[in-house]
PDB file of C-alpha atoms in Angstrom:
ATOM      1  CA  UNK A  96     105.075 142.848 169.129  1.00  0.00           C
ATOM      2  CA  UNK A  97     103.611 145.269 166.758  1.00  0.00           C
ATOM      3  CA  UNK A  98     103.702 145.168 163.164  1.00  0.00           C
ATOM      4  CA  UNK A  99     106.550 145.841 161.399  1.00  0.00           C
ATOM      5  CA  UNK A 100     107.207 146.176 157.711  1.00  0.00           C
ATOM      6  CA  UNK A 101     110.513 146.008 156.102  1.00  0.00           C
ATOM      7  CA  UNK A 102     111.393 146.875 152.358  1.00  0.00           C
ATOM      8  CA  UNK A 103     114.012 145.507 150.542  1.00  0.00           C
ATOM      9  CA  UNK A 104     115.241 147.666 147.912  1.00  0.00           C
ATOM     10  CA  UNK A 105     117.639 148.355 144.996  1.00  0.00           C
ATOM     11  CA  UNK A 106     118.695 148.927 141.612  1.00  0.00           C
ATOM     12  CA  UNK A 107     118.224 146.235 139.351  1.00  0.00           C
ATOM     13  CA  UNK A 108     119.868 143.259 139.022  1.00  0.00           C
ATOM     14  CA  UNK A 109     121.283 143.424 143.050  1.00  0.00           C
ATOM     15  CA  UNK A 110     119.880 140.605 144.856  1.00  0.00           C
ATOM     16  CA  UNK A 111     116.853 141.713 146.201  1.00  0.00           C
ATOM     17  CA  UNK A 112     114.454 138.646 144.319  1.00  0.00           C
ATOM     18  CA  UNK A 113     116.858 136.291 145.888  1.00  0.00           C
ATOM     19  CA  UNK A 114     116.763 137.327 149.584  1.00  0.00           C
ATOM     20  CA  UNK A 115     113.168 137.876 149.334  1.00  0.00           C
ATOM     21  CA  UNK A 116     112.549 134.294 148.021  1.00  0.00           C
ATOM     22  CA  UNK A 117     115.044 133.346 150.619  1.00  0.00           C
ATOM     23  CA  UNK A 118     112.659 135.183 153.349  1.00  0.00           C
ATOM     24  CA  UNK A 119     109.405 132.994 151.894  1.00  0.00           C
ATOM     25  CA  UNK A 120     111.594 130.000 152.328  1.00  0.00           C
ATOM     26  CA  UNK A 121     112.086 130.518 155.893  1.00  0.00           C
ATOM     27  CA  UNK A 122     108.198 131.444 155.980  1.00  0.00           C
ATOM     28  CA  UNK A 123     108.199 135.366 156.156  1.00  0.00           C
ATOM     29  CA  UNK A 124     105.562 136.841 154.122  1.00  0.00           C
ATOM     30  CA  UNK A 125     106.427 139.202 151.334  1.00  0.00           C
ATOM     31  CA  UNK A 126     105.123 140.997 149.309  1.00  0.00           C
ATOM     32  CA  UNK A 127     106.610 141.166 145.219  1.00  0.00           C
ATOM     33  CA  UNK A 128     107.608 143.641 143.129  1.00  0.00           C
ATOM     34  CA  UNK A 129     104.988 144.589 141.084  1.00  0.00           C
ATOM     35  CA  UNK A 130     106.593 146.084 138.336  1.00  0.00           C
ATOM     36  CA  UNK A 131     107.514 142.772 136.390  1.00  0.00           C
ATOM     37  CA  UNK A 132     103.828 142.205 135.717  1.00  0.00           C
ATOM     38  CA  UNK A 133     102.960 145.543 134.770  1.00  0.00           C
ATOM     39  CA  UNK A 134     105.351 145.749 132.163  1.00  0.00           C
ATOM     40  CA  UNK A 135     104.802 142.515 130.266  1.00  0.00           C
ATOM     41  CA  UNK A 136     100.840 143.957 130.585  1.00  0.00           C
ATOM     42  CA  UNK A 137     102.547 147.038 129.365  1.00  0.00           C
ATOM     43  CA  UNK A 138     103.964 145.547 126.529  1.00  0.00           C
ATOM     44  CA  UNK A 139     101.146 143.607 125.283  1.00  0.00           C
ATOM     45  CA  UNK A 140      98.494 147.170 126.084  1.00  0.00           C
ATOM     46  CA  UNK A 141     100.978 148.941 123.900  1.00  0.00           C
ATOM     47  CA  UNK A 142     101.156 146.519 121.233  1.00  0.00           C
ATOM     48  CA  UNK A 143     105.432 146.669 121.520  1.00  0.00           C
ATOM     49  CA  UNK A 144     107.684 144.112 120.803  1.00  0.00           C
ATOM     50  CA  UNK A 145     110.590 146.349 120.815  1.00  0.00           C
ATOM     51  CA  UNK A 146     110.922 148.250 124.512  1.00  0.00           C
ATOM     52  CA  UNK A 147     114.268 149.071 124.774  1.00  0.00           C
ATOM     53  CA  UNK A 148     114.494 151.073 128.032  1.00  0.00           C
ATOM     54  CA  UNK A 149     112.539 150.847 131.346  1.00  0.00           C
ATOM     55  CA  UNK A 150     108.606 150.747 130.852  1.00  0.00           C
ATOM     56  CA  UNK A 151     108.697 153.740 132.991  1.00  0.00           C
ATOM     57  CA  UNK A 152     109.726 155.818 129.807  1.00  0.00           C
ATOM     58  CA  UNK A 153     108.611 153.581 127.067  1.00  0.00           C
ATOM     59  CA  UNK A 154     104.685 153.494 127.697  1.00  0.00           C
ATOM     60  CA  UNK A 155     102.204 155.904 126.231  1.00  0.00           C
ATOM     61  CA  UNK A 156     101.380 157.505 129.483  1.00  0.00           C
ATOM     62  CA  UNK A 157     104.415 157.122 131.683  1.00  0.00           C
ATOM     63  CA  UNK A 158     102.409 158.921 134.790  1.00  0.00           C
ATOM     64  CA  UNK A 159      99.733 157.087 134.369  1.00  0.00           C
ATOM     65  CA  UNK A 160     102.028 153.938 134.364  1.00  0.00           C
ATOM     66  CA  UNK A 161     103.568 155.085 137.582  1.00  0.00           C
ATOM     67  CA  UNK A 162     100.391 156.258 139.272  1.00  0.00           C
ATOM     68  CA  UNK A 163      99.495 152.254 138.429  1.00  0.00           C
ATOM     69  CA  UNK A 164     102.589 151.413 140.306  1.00  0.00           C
ATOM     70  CA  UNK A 165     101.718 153.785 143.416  1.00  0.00           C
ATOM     71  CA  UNK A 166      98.506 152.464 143.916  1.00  0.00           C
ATOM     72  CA  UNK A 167      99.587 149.110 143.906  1.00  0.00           C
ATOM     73  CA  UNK A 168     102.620 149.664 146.121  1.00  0.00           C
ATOM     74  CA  UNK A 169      99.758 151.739 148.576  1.00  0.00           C
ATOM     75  CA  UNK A 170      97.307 148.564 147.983  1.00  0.00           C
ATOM     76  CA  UNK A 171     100.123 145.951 149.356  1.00  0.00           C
ATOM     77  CA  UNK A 172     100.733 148.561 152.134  1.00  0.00           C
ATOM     78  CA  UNK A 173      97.130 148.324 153.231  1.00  0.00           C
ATOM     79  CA  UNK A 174      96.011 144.669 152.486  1.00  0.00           C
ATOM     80  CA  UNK A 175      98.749 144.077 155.381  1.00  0.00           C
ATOM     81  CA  UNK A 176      97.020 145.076 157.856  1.00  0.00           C
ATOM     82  CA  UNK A 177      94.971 142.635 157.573  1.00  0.00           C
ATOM     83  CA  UNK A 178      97.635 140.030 157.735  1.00  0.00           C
ATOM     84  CA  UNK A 179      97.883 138.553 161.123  1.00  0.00           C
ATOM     85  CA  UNK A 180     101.430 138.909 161.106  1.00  0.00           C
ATOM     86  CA  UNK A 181     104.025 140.986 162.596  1.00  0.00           C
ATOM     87  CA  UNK A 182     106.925 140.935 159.892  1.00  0.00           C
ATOM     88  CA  UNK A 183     106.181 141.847 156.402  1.00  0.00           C
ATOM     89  CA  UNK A 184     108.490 142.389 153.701  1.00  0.00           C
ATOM     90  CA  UNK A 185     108.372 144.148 150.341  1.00  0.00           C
ATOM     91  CA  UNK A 186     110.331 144.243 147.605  1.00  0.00           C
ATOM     92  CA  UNK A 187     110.469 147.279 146.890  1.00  0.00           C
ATOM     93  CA  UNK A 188     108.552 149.985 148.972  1.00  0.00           C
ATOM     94  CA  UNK A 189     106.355 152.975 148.165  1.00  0.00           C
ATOM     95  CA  UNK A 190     109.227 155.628 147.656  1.00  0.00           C
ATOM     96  CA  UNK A 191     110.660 154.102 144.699  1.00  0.00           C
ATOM     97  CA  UNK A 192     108.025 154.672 142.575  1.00  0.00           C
ATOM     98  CA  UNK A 193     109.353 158.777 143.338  1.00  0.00           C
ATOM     99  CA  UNK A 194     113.134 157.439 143.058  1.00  0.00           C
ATOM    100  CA  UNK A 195     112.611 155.879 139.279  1.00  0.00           C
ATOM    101  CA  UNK A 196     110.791 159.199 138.833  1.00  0.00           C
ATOM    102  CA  UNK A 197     113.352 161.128 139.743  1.00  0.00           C
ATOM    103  CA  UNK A 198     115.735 159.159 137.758  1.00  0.00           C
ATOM    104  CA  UNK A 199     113.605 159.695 134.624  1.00  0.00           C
ATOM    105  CA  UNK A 200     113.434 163.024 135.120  1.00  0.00           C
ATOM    106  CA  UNK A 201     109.619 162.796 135.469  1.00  0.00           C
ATOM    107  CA  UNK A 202     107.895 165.617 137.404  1.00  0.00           C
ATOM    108  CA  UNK A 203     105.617 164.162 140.003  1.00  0.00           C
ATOM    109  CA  UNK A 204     102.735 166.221 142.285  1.00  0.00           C
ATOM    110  CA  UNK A 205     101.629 166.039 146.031  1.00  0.00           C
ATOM    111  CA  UNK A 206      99.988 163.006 145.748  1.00  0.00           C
ATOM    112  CA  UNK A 207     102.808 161.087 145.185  1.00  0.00           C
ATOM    113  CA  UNK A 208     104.752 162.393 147.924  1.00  0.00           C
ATOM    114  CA  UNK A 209     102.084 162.193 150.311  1.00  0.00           C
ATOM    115  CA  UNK A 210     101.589 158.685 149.885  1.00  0.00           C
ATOM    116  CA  UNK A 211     104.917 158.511 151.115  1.00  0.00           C
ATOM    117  CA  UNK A 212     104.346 160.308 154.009  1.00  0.00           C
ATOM    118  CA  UNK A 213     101.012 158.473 155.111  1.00  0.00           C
ATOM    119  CA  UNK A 214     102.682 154.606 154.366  1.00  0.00           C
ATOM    120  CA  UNK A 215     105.763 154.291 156.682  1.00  0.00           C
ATOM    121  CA  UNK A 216     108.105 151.741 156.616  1.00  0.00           C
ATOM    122  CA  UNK A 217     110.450 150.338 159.677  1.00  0.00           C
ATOM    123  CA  UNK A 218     113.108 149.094 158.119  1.00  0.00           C
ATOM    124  CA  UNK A 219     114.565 150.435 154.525  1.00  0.00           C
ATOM    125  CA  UNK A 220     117.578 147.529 153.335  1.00  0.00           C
ATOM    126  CA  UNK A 221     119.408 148.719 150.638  1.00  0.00           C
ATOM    127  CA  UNK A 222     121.027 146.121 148.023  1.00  0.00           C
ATOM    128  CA  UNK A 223     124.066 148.144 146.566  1.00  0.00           C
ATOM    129  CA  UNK A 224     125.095 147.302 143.070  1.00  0.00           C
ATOM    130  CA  UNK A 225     127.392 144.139 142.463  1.00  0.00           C
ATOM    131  CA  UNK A 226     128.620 143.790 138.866  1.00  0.00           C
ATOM    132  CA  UNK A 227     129.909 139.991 139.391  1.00  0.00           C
ATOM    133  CA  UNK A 228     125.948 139.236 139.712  1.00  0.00           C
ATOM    134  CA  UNK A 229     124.262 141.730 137.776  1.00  0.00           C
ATOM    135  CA  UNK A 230     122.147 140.221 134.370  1.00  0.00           C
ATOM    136  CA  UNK A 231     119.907 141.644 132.300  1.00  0.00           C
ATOM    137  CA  UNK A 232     116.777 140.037 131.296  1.00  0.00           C
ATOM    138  CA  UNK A 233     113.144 140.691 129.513  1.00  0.00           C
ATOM    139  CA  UNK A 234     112.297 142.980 132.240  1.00  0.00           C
ATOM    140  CA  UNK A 235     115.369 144.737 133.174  1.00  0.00           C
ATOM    141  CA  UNK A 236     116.744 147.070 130.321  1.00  0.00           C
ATOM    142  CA  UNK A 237     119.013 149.123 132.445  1.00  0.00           C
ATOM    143  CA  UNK A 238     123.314 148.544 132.189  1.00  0.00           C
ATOM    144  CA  UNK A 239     125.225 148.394 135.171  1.00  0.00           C
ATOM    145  CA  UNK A 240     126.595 152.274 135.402  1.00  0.00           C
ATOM    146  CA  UNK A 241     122.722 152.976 135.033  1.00  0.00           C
ATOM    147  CA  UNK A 242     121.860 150.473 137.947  1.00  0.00           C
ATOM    148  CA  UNK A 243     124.667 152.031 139.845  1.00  0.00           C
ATOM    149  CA  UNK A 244     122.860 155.629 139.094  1.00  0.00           C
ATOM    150  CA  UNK A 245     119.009 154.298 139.932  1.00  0.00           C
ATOM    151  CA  UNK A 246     121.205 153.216 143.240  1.00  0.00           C
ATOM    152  CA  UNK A 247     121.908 157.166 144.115  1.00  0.00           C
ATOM    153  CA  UNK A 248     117.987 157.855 143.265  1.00  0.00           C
ATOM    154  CA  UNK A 249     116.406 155.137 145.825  1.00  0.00           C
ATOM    155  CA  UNK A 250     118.873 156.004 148.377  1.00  0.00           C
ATOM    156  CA  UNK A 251     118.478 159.633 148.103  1.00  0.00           C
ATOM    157  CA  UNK A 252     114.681 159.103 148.291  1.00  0.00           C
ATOM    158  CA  UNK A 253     114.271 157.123 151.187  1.00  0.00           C
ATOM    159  CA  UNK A 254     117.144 159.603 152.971  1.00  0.00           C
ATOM    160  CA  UNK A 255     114.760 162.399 151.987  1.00  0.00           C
ATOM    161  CA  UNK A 256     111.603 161.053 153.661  1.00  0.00           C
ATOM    162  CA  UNK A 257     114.171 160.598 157.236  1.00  0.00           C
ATOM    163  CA  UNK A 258     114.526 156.548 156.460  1.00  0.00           C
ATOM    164  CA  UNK A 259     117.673 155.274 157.336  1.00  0.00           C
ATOM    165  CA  UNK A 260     118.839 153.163 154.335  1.00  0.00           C
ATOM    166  CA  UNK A 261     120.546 150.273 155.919  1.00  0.00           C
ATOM    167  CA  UNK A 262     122.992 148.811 153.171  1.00  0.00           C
ATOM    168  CA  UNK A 263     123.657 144.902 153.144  1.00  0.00           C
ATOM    169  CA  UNK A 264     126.967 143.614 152.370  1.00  0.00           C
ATOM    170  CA  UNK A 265     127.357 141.789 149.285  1.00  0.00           C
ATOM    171  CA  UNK A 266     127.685 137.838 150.432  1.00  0.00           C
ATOM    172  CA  UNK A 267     125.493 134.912 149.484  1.00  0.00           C
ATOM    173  CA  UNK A 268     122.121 134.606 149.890  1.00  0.00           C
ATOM    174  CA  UNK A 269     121.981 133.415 153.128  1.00  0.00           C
ATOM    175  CA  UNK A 270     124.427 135.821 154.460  1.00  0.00           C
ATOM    176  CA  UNK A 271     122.771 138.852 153.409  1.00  0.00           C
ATOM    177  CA  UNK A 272     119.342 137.348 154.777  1.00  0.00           C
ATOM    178  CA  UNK A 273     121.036 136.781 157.917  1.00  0.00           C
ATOM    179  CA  UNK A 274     122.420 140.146 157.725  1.00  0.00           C
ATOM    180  CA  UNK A 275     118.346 141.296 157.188  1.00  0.00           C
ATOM    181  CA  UNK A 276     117.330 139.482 160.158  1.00  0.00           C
ATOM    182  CA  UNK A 277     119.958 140.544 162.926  1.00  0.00           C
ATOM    183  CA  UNK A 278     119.627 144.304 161.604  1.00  0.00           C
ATOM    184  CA  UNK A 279     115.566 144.239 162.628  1.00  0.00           C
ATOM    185  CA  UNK A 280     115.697 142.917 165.855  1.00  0.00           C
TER     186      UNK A 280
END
């Protein structure tokens, strides 16, 4: 079987950390989101105590913030090929560093499109907003009708680059993983 790498994606506040922690449980590897670390470094680099909206827009240096996020979505991409294993998951995947971009109305160049076209996924599973779960937390400024917009973005991304987003049914935890696993086989 040859490699394949799956990314589980969404707005925030869908599901996605729970089906990927689900995945670990059952021993698939996976690689985290990122972007929870780099904004608490964010927030101590920038000396703020007071972000109010996504780090994205609230750094000093928002392209240099997302080129960070890039490199480390491209860095996850690569150290799995040296992983001898043939399912790997991300949360999150290289084109929605471009999708938050877009959402921000941030211009991006070449470079971030082409690492989108050099680091190809298999499988893109999309986590559709859900109100009844959605929470917001330290890390995740957005409301609901902007989830629901960042939603449009990723899909619209991924559709772009010829991926075909695979939604998953809201459910529990387990049904949705289940839902992962029969859709890759």
């Amino acid at each position: 079987m040859s490699k394949k790498r799956i990314v589980i994606t969404g707005a925030p506040g869908t599901g996605k950390t729970s089906v990927i922690v689900k995945l670990e449980n059952e021993k698939f590897f996976c690689f985290h989101e990122i972007i929870r670390s780099m904004t608490q470094e964010a927030k101590k680099n920038d000396n703020s105590k007071t972000i109010i909206s996504n780090p994205i827009v609230s750094v000093s240096d928002p392209k240099q913030f997302n080129t960070l996020i890039l490199n480390g979505r491209i860095q996850q991409f690569n150290d799995a090929k040296s992983k001898g294993i043939d399912l790997i998951f991300y949360d999150r995947g290289i084109p929605d560093v471009l999708a938050y971009m877009d959402y921000f109305k941030q211009p991006y160049d070449e470079h971030f499109l082409n690492a989108c076209k050099d680091h190809l996924y298999n499988h893109i599973f999309l986590l559709p907003p859900w109100e009844e779960i959605y929470v917001s937390d330290e890390e995740r400024y957005e409301s609901f009708e902007e989830a629901k917009e960042i939603h449009h973005h990723l899909f619209d991304m991924y559709s772009s680059l010829g991926y075909n987003c695979i939604e998953v049914p809201f459910g529990t935890v387990k049904e949705r993983y289940n839902f992962i696993l029969k859709n890759i086989k």
